[in-house]
PDB file of C-alpha atoms in Angstrom:
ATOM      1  CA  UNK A   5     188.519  22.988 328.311  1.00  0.00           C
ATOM      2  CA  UNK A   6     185.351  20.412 329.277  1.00  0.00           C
ATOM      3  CA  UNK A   7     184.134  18.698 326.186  1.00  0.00           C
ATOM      4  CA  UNK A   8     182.338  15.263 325.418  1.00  0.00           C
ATOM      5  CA  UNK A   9     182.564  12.177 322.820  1.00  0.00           C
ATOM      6  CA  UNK A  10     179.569  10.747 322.081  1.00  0.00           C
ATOM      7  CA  UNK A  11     181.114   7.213 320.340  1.00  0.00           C
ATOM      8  CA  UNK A  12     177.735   6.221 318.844  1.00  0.00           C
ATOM      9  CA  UNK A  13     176.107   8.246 316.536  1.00  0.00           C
ATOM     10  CA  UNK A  14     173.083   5.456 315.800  1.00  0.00           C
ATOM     11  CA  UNK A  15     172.091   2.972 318.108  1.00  0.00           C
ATOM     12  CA  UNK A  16     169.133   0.721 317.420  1.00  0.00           C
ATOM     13  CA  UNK A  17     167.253  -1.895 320.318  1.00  0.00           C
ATOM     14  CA  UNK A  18     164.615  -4.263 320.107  1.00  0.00           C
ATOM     15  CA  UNK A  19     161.965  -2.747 323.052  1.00  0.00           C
ATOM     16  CA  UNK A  20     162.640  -4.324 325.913  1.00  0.00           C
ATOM     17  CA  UNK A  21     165.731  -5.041 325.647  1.00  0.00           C
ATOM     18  CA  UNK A  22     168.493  -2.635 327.332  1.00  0.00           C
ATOM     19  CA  UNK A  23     169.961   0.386 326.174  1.00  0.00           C
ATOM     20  CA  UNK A  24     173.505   1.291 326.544  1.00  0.00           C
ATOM     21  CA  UNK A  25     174.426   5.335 325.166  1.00  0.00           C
ATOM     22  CA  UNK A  26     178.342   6.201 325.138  1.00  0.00           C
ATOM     23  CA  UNK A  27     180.033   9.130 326.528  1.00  0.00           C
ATOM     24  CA  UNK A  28     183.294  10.186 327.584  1.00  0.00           C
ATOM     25  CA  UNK A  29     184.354  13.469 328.670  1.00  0.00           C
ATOM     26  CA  UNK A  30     187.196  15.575 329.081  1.00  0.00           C
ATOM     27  CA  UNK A  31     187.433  18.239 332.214  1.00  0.00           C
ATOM     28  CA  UNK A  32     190.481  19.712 333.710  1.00  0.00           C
ATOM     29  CA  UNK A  33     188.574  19.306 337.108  1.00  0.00           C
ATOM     30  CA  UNK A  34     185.387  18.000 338.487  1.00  0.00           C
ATOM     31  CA  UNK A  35     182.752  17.999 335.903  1.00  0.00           C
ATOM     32  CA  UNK A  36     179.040  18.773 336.298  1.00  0.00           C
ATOM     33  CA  UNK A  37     177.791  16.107 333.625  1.00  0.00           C
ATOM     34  CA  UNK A  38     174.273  16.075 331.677  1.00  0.00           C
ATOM     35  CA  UNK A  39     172.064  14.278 329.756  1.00  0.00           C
ATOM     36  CA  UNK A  40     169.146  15.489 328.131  1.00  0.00           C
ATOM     37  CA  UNK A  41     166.966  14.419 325.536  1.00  0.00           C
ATOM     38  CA  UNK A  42     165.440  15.482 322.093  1.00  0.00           C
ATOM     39  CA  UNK A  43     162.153  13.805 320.852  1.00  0.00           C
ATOM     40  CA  UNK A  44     161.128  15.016 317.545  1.00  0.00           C
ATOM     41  CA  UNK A  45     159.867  18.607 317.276  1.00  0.00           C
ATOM     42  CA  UNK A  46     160.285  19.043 320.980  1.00  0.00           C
ATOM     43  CA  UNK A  47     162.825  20.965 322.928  1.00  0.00           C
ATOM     44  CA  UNK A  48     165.376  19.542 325.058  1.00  0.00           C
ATOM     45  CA  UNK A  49     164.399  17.873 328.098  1.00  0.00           C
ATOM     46  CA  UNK A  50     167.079  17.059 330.972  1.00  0.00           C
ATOM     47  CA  UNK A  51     167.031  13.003 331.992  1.00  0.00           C
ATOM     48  CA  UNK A  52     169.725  13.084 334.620  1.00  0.00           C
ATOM     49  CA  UNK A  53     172.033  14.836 336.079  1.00  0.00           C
ATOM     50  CA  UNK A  54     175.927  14.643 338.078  1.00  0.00           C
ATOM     51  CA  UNK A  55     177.278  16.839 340.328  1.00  0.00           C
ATOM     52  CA  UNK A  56     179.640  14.553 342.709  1.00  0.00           C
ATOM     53  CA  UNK A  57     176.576  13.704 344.980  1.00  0.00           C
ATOM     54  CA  UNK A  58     177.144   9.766 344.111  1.00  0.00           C
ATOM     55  CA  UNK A  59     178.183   7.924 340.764  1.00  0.00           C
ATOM     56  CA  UNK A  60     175.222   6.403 339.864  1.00  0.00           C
ATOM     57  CA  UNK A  61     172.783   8.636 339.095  1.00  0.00           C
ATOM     58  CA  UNK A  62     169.010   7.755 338.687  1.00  0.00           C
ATOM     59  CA  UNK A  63     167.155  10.068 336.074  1.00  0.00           C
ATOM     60  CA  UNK A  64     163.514  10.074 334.655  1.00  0.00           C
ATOM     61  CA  UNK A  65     162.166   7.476 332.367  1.00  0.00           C
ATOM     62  CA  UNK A  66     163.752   4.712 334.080  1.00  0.00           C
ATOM     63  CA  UNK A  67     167.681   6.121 332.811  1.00  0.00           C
ATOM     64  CA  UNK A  68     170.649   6.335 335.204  1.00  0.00           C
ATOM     65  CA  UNK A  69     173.969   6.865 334.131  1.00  0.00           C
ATOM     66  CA  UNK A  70     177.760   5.947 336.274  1.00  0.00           C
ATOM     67  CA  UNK A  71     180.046   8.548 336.688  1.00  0.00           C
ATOM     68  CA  UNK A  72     183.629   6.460 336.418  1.00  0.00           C
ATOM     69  CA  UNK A  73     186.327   8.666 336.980  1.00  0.00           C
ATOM     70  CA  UNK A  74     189.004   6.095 336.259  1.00  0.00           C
ATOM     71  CA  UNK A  75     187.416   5.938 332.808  1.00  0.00           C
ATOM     72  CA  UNK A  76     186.319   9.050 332.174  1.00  0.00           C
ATOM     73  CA  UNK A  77     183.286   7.817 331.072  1.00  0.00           C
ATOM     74  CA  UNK A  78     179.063   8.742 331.685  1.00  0.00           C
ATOM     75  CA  UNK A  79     176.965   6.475 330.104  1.00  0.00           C
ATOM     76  CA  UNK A  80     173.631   6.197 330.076  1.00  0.00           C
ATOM     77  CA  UNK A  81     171.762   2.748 330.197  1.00  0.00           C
ATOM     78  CA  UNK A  82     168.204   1.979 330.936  1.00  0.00           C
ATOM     79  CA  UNK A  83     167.463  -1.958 331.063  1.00  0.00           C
ATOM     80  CA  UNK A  84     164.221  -1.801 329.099  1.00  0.00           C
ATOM     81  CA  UNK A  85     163.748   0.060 326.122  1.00  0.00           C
ATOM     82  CA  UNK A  86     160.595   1.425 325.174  1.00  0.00           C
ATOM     83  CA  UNK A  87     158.692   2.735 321.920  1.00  0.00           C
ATOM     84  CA  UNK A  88     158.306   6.275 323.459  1.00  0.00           C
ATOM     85  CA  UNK A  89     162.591   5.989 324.388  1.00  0.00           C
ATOM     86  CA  UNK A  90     163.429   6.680 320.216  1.00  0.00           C
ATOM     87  CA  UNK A  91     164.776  10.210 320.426  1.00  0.00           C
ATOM     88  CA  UNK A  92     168.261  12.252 320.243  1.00  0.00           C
ATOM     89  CA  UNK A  93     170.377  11.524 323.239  1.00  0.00           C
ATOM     90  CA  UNK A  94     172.887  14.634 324.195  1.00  0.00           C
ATOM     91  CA  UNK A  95     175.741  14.184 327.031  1.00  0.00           C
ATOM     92  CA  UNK A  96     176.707  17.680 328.034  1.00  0.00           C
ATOM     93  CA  UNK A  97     179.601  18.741 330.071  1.00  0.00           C
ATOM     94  CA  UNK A  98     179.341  22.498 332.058  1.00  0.00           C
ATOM     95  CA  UNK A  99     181.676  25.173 331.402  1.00  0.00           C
ATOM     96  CA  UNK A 100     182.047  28.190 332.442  1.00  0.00           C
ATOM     97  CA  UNK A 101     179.593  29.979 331.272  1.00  0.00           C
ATOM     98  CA  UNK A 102     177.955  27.586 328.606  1.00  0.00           C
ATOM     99  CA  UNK A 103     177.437  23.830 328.099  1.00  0.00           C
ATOM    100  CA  UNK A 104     178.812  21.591 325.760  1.00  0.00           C
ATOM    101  CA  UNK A 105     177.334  19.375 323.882  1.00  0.00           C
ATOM    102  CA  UNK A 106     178.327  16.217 322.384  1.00  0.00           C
ATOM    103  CA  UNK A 107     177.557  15.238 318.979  1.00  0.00           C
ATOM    104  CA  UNK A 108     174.380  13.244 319.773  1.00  0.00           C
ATOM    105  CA  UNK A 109     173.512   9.624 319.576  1.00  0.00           C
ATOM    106  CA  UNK A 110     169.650   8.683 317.825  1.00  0.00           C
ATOM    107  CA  UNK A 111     167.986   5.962 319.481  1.00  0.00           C
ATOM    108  CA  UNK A 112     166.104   3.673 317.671  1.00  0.00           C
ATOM    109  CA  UNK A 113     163.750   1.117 319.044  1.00  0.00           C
ATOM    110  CA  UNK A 114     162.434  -1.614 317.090  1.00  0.00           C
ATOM    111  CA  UNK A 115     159.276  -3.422 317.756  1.00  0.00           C
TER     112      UNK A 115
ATOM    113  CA  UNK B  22     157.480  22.041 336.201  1.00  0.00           C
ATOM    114  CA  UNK B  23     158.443  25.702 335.032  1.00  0.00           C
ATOM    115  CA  UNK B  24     159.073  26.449 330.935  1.00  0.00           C
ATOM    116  CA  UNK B  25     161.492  28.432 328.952  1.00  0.00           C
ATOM    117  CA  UNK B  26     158.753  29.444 325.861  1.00  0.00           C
ATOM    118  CA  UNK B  27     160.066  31.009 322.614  1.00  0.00           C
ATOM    119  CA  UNK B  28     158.390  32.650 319.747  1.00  0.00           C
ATOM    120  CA  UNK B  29     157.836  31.640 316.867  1.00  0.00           C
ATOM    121  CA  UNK B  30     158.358  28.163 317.003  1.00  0.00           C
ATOM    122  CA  UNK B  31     158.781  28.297 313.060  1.00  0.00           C
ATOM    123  CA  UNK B  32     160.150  31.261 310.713  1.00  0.00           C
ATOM    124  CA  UNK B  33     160.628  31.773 307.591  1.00  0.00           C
ATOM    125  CA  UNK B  34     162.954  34.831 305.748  1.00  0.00           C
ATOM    126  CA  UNK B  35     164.070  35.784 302.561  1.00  0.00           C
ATOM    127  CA  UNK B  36     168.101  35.748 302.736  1.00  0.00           C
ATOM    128  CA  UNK B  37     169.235  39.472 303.690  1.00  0.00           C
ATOM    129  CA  UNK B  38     166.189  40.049 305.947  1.00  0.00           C
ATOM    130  CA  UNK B  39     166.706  40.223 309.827  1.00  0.00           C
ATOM    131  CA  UNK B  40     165.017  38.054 312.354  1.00  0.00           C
ATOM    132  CA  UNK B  41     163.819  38.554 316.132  1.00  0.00           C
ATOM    133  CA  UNK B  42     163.695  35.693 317.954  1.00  0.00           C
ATOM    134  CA  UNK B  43     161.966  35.451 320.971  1.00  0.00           C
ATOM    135  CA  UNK B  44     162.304  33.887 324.532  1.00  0.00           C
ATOM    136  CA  UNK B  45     160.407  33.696 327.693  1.00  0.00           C
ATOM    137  CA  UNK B  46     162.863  32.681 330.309  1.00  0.00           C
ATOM    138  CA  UNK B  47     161.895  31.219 333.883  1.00  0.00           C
ATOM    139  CA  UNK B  48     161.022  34.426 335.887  1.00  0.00           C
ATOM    140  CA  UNK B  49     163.453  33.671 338.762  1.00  0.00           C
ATOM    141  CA  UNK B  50     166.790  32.795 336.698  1.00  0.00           C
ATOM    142  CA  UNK B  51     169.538  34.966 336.038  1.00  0.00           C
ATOM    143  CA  UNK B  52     171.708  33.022 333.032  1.00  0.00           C
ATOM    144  CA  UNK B  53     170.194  33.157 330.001  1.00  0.00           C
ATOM    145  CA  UNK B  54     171.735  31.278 326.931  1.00  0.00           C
ATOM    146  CA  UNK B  55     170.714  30.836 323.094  1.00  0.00           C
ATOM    147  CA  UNK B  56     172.195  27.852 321.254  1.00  0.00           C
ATOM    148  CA  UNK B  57     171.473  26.425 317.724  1.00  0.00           C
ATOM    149  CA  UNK B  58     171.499  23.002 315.731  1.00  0.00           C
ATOM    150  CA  UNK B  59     171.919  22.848 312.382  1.00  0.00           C
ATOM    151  CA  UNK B  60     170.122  19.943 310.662  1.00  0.00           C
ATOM    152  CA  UNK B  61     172.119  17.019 311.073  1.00  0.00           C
ATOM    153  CA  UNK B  62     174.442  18.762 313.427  1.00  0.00           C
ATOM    154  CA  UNK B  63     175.313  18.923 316.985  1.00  0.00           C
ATOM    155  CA  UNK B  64     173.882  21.720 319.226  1.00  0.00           C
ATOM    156  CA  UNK B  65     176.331  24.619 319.404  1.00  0.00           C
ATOM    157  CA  UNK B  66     176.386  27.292 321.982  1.00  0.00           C
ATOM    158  CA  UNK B  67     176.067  30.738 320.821  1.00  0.00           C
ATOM    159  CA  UNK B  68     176.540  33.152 323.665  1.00  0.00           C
ATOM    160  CA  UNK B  69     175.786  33.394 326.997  1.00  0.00           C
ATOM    161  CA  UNK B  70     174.157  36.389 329.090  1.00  0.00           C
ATOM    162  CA  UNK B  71     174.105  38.005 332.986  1.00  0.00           C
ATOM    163  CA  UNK B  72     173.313  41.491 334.410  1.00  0.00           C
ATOM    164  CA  UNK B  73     172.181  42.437 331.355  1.00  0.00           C
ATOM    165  CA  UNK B  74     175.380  41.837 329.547  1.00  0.00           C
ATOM    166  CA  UNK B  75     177.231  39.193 327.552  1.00  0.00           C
ATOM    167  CA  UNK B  76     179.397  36.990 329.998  1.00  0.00           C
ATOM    168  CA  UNK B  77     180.675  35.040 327.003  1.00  0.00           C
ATOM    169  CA  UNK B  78     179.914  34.035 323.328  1.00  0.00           C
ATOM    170  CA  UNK B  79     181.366  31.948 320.467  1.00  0.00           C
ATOM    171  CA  UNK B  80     183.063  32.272 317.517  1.00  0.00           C
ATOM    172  CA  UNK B  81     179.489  31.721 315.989  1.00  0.00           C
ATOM    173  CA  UNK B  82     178.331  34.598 317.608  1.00  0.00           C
ATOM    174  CA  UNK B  83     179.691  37.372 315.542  1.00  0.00           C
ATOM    175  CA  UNK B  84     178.748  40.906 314.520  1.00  0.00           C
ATOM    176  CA  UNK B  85     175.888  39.451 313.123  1.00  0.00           C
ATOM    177  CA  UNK B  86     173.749  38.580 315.684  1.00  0.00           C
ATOM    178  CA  UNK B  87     172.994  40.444 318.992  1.00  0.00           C
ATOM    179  CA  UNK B  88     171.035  39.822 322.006  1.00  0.00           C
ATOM    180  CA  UNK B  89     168.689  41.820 324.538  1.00  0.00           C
ATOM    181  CA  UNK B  90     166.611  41.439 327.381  1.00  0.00           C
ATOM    182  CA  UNK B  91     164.063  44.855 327.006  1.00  0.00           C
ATOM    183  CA  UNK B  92     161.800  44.654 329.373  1.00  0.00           C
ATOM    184  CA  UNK B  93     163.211  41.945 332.326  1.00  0.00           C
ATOM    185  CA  UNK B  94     161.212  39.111 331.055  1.00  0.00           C
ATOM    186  CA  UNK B  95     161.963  38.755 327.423  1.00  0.00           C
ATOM    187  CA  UNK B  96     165.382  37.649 326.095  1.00  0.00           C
ATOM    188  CA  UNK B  97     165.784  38.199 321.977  1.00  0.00           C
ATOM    189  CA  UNK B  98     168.574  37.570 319.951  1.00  0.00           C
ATOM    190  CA  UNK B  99     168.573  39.456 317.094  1.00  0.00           C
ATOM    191  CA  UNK B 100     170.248  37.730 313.199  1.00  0.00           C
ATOM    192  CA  UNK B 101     170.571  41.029 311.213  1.00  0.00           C
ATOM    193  CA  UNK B 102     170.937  40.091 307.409  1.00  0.00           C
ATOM    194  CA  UNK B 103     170.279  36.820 307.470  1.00  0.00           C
ATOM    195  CA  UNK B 104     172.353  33.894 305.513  1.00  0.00           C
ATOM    196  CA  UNK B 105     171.439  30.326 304.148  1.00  0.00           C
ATOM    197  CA  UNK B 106     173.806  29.014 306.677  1.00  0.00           C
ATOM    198  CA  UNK B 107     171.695  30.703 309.410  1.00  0.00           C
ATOM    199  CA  UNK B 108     168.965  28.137 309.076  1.00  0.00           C
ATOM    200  CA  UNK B 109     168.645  25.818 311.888  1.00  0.00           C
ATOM    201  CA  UNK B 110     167.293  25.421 315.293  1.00  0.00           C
ATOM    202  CA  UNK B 111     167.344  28.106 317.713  1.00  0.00           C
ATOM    203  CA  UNK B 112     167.271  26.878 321.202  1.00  0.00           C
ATOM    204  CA  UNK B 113     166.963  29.462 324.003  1.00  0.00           C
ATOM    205  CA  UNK B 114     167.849  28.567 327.777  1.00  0.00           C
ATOM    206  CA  UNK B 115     167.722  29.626 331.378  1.00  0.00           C
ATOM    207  CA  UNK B 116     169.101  28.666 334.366  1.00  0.00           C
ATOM    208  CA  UNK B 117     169.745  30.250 338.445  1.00  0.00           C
ATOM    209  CA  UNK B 118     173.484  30.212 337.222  1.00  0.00           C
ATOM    210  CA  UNK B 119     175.155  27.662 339.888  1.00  0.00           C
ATOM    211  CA  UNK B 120     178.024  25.639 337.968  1.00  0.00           C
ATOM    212  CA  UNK B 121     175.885  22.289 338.346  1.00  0.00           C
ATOM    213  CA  UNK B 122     172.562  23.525 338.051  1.00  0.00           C
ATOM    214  CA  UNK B 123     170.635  22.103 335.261  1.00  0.00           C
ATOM    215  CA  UNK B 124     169.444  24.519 332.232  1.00  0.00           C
ATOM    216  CA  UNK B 125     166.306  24.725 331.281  1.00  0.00           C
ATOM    217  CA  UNK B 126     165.529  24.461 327.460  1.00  0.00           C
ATOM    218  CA  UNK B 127     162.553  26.010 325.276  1.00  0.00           C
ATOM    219  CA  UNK B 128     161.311  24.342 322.593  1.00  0.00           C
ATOM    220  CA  UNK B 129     163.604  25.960 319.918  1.00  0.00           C
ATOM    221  CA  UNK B 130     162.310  27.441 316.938  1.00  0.00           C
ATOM    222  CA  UNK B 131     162.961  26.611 313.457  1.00  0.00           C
ATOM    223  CA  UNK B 132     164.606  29.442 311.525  1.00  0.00           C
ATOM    224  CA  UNK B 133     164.168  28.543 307.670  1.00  0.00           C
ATOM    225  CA  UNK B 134     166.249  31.310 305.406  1.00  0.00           C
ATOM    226  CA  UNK B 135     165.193  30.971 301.889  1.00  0.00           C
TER     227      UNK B 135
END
Protein backbone atom coordinates (compact mmCIF):
# COMPACT_ATOMS: atom_id res chain seq x y z
CA UNK A 1 0.00 0.00 0.00
CA UNK A 2 1.38 3.81 -1.08
CA UNK A 3 1.69 5.95 1.97
CA UNK A 4 3.91 9.05 2.99
CA UNK A 5 6.10 10.38 6.12
CA UNK A 6 6.09 13.76 6.50
CA UNK A 7 9.39 13.98 9.14
CA UNK A 8 8.65 17.62 10.09
CA UNK A 9 5.66 18.53 11.60
CA UNK A 10 6.86 22.48 12.23
CA UNK A 11 9.30 24.13 10.28
CA UNK A 12 10.05 27.81 10.77
CA UNK A 13 12.43 30.25 8.10
CA UNK A 14 13.53 33.63 8.22
CA UNK A 15 11.93 35.10 4.57
CA UNK A 16 14.31 34.81 2.25
CA UNK A 17 16.03 32.32 3.26
CA UNK A 18 15.31 28.65 1.74
CA UNK A 19 12.86 26.23 2.58
CA UNK A 20 13.45 22.60 2.77
CA UNK A 21 9.82 20.28 3.52
CA UNK A 22 10.48 16.38 4.17
CA UNK A 23 8.83 13.51 2.62
CA UNK A 24 9.35 10.00 2.06
CA UNK A 25 7.08 7.59 0.61
CA UNK A 26 6.34 4.11 0.39
CA UNK A 27 4.83 2.48 -3.08
CA UNK A 28 5.01 -1.05 -4.18
CA UNK A 29 5.53 0.47 -7.76
CA UNK A 30 5.87 3.74 -9.48
CA UNK A 31 4.25 6.42 -7.52
CA UNK A 32 2.29 9.43 -8.79
CA UNK A 33 3.54 11.94 -5.97
CA UNK A 34 1.79 15.36 -4.79
CA UNK A 35 2.10 18.30 -3.05
CA UNK A 36 -0.47 20.64 -2.30
CA UNK A 37 -0.96 23.34 -0.04
CA UNK A 38 -3.34 24.67 2.77
CA UNK A 39 -3.37 28.47 3.62
CA UNK A 40 -5.66 29.28 6.36
CA UNK A 41 -9.41 29.00 5.69
CA UNK A 42 -8.71 28.04 2.13
CA UNK A 43 -9.01 24.74 0.41
CA UNK A 44 -6.26 22.76 -0.86
CA UNK A 45 -4.36 23.99 -3.67
CA UNK A 46 -1.92 21.57 -5.74
CA UNK A 47 1.95 23.14 -5.97
CA UNK A 48 3.53 20.37 -7.97
CA UNK A 49 3.18 17.41 -9.24
CA UNK A 50 5.29 13.73 -10.35
CA UNK A 51 4.39 11.37 -12.65
CA UNK A 52 7.90 9.89 -14.04
CA UNK A 53 8.10 12.76 -16.68
CA UNK A 54 11.62 13.93 -14.99
CA UNK A 55 12.81 14.11 -11.22
CA UNK A 56 12.85 17.51 -10.66
CA UNK A 57 9.76 18.90 -10.83
CA UNK A 58 9.06 22.73 -11.02
CA UNK A 59 5.65 23.77 -9.32
CA UNK A 60 3.95 27.23 -8.68
CA UNK A 61 5.20 29.75 -6.27
CA UNK A 62 8.69 29.24 -7.08
CA UNK A 63 8.56 25.25 -5.33
CA UNK A 64 10.06 22.20 -7.08
CA UNK A 65 10.54 19.09 -5.48
CA UNK A 66 13.29 15.78 -6.61
CA UNK A 67 11.91 12.61 -7.04
CA UNK A 68 15.03 10.23 -5.67
CA UNK A 69 14.19 6.83 -6.08
CA UNK A 70 17.30 5.52 -4.37
CA UNK A 71 15.99 7.40 -1.34
CA UNK A 72 12.64 7.21 -1.54
CA UNK A 73 12.35 10.58 -0.85
CA UNK A 74 10.12 13.98 -2.46
CA UNK A 75 10.98 16.97 -0.94
CA UNK A 76 9.99 20.11 -1.53
CA UNK A 77 12.42 23.19 -1.37
CA UNK A 78 11.98 26.65 -2.65
CA UNK A 79 15.27 28.90 -2.18
CA UNK A 80 13.44 32.00 -0.97
CA UNK A 81 10.85 32.00 1.45
CA UNK A 82 8.23 34.42 1.47
CA UNK A 83 5.54 35.97 3.97
CA UNK A 84 2.61 34.72 1.75
CA UNK A 85 4.68 30.85 1.77
CA UNK A 86 3.32 30.27 5.82
CA UNK A 87 0.71 27.59 5.22
CA UNK A 88 0.12 23.62 5.72
CA UNK A 89 2.30 21.67 3.40
CA UNK A 90 0.69 18.02 2.40
CA UNK A 91 2.85 15.30 0.32
CA UNK A 92 0.33 12.90 -1.10
CA UNK A 93 0.96 9.62 -2.68
CA UNK A 94 -2.00 8.12 -5.35
CA UNK A 95 -3.70 4.99 -4.75
CA UNK A 96 -6.00 3.32 -6.25
CA UNK A 97 -8.80 4.95 -5.95
CA UNK A 98 -7.93 7.70 -3.26
CA UNK A 99 -4.89 9.74 -2.17
CA UNK A 100 -2.97 9.66 0.77
CA UNK A 101 -2.00 12.10 2.70
CA UNK A 102 0.82 12.64 4.93
CA UNK A 103 0.55 14.11 8.23
CA UNK A 104 1.37 17.72 7.21
CA UNK A 105 4.24 19.99 7.90
CA UNK A 106 3.22 24.07 8.99
CA UNK A 107 5.46 26.50 7.57
CA UNK A 108 6.36 29.33 9.37
CA UNK A 109 8.12 32.35 8.06
CA UNK A 110 9.59 34.87 10.18
CA UNK A 111 10.22 38.39 9.25
CA UNK B 1 -8.60 27.69 -13.63
CA UNK B 2 -11.81 25.47 -13.00
CA UNK B 3 -13.28 25.04 -9.07
CA UNK B 4 -14.66 22.26 -7.05
CA UNK B 5 -17.36 24.68 -4.82
CA UNK B 6 -19.09 23.22 -1.73
CA UNK B 7 -21.90 24.39 0.38
CA UNK B 8 -21.92 25.62 3.23
CA UNK B 9 -18.58 26.53 3.86
CA UNK B 10 -19.54 26.53 7.71
CA UNK B 11 -22.28 24.35 9.68
CA UNK B 12 -23.35 24.05 12.69
CA UNK B 13 -25.69 20.91 14.35
CA UNK B 14 -26.93 19.86 17.46
CA UNK B 15 -25.37 16.19 18.10
CA UNK B 16 -28.05 13.55 16.72
CA UNK B 17 -29.12 15.84 13.83
CA UNK B 18 -28.11 14.87 10.17
CA UNK B 19 -26.15 17.00 7.81
CA UNK B 20 -26.09 17.47 3.84
CA UNK B 21 -23.12 18.54 2.60
CA UNK B 22 -22.78 19.87 -0.60
CA UNK B 23 -20.36 19.81 -3.67
CA UNK B 24 -20.09 21.26 -7.05
CA UNK B 25 -17.62 19.15 -8.88
CA UNK B 26 -15.77 20.23 -12.24
CA UNK B 27 -18.46 19.50 -14.94
CA UNK B 28 -16.16 17.28 -17.08
CA UNK B 29 -14.67 14.84 -14.26
CA UNK B 30 -15.77 11.54 -13.48
CA UNK B 31 -13.98 10.68 -9.79
CA UNK B 32 -15.43 12.34 -7.21
CA UNK B 33 -13.95 12.04 -3.59
CA UNK B 34 -14.89 13.57 -0.02
CA UNK B 35 -12.14 13.63 2.60
CA UNK B 36 -12.02 15.25 6.12
CA UNK B 37 -9.45 16.83 8.68
CA UNK B 38 -10.00 16.88 12.02
CA UNK B 39 -8.49 19.88 13.86
CA UNK B 40 -5.03 19.20 14.41
CA UNK B 41 -5.15 16.13 12.29
CA UNK B 42 -4.07 14.88 9.01
CA UNK B 43 -6.54 14.80 6.04
CA UNK B 44 -8.19 11.39 5.82
CA UNK B 45 -9.91 9.97 2.85
CA UNK B 46 -13.41 9.00 3.25
CA UNK B 47 -14.68 7.28 0.16
CA UNK B 48 -14.33 7.50 -3.24
CA UNK B 49 -17.09 7.53 -6.14
CA UNK B 50 -17.57 6.50 -10.20
CA UNK B 51 -20.63 5.65 -12.39
CA UNK B 52 -22.66 6.63 -9.85
CA UNK B 53 -21.40 4.17 -7.36
CA UNK B 54 -18.85 3.78 -4.57
CA UNK B 55 -15.47 2.43 -6.08
CA UNK B 56 -14.01 2.39 -2.58
CA UNK B 57 -14.31 3.89 0.99
CA UNK B 58 -12.63 3.73 4.43
CA UNK B 59 -13.03 2.39 7.54
CA UNK B 60 -14.24 6.02 8.40
CA UNK B 61 -16.84 5.73 6.07
CA UNK B 62 -19.34 3.60 7.81
CA UNK B 63 -23.11 3.14 7.94
CA UNK B 64 -23.21 6.48 8.98
CA UNK B 65 -22.57 8.49 6.25
CA UNK B 66 -23.69 8.06 2.57
CA UNK B 67 -23.09 9.76 -0.60
CA UNK B 68 -25.11 10.80 -3.88
CA UNK B 69 -24.82 12.53 -6.96
CA UNK B 70 -28.91 13.50 -7.75
CA UNK B 71 -28.96 15.38 -10.44
CA UNK B 72 -25.28 14.87 -12.49
CA UNK B 73 -23.80 17.97 -11.14
CA UNK B 74 -24.11 17.83 -7.43
CA UNK B 75 -22.20 15.32 -5.26
CA UNK B 76 -23.58 15.19 -1.32
CA UNK B 77 -22.50 13.13 1.30
CA UNK B 78 -24.91 12.68 3.70
CA UNK B 79 -23.72 12.29 8.10
CA UNK B 80 -27.06 10.88 9.46
CA UNK B 81 -27.04 11.35 13.36
CA UNK B 82 -24.34 13.26 13.79
CA UNK B 83 -21.45 12.78 16.63
CA UNK B 84 -18.94 15.20 18.43
CA UNK B 85 -16.25 13.30 16.72
CA UNK B 86 -17.86 14.24 13.36
CA UNK B 87 -16.65 17.79 13.61
CA UNK B 88 -13.98 18.71 11.28
CA UNK B 89 -13.27 19.72 7.81
CA UNK B 90 -15.04 18.32 4.99
CA UNK B 91 -13.09 18.50 1.85
CA UNK B 92 -14.82 17.43 -1.39
CA UNK B 93 -12.74 16.57 -4.68
CA UNK B 94 -12.83 15.86 -8.36
CA UNK B 95 -10.71 14.67 -10.78
CA UNK B 96 -10.86 12.99 -14.87
CA UNK B 97 -9.76 9.75 -12.94
CA UNK B 98 -6.19 8.97 -14.69
CA UNK B 99 -3.81 7.39 -11.89
CA UNK B 100 -1.50 10.65 -12.05
CA UNK B 101 -3.91 13.20 -12.66
CA UNK B 102 -4.05 15.83 -10.10
CA UNK B 103 -7.41 16.27 -7.88
CA UNK B 104 -8.99 19.14 -7.63
CA UNK B 105 -10.00 20.37 -4.06
CA UNK B 106 -13.03 22.69 -2.85
CA UNK B 107 -12.67 24.78 -0.21
CA UNK B 108 -13.95 22.34 2.52
CA UNK B 109 -16.50 23.25 4.85
CA UNK B 110 -16.39 23.37 8.48
CA UNK B 111 -18.80 20.95 10.14
CA UNK B 112 -19.13 22.13 13.93
CA UNK B 113 -21.41 19.38 16.00
CA UNK B 114 -22.38 20.86 19.23
Amino acid sequence: AQSVTQLDSHVSVSEGTPVLLRCNYSSSYSPSLFWYVQHPNKGLQLLLKYTSAATLVKGINGFEAEFKKSETSFHLTKPSAHMSDAAEYFCVVRGNNDMRFGAGTRLTVKP
Amino acid sequence: EPEVTQTPSHQVTQMGQEVILRCVPISNHLYFYWYRQILGQKVEFLVSFYNNEISEKSEIFDDQFSVERPDGSNFTLKIRSTKLEDSAMYFCASGQGALNEKLFFGSGTQLSVL
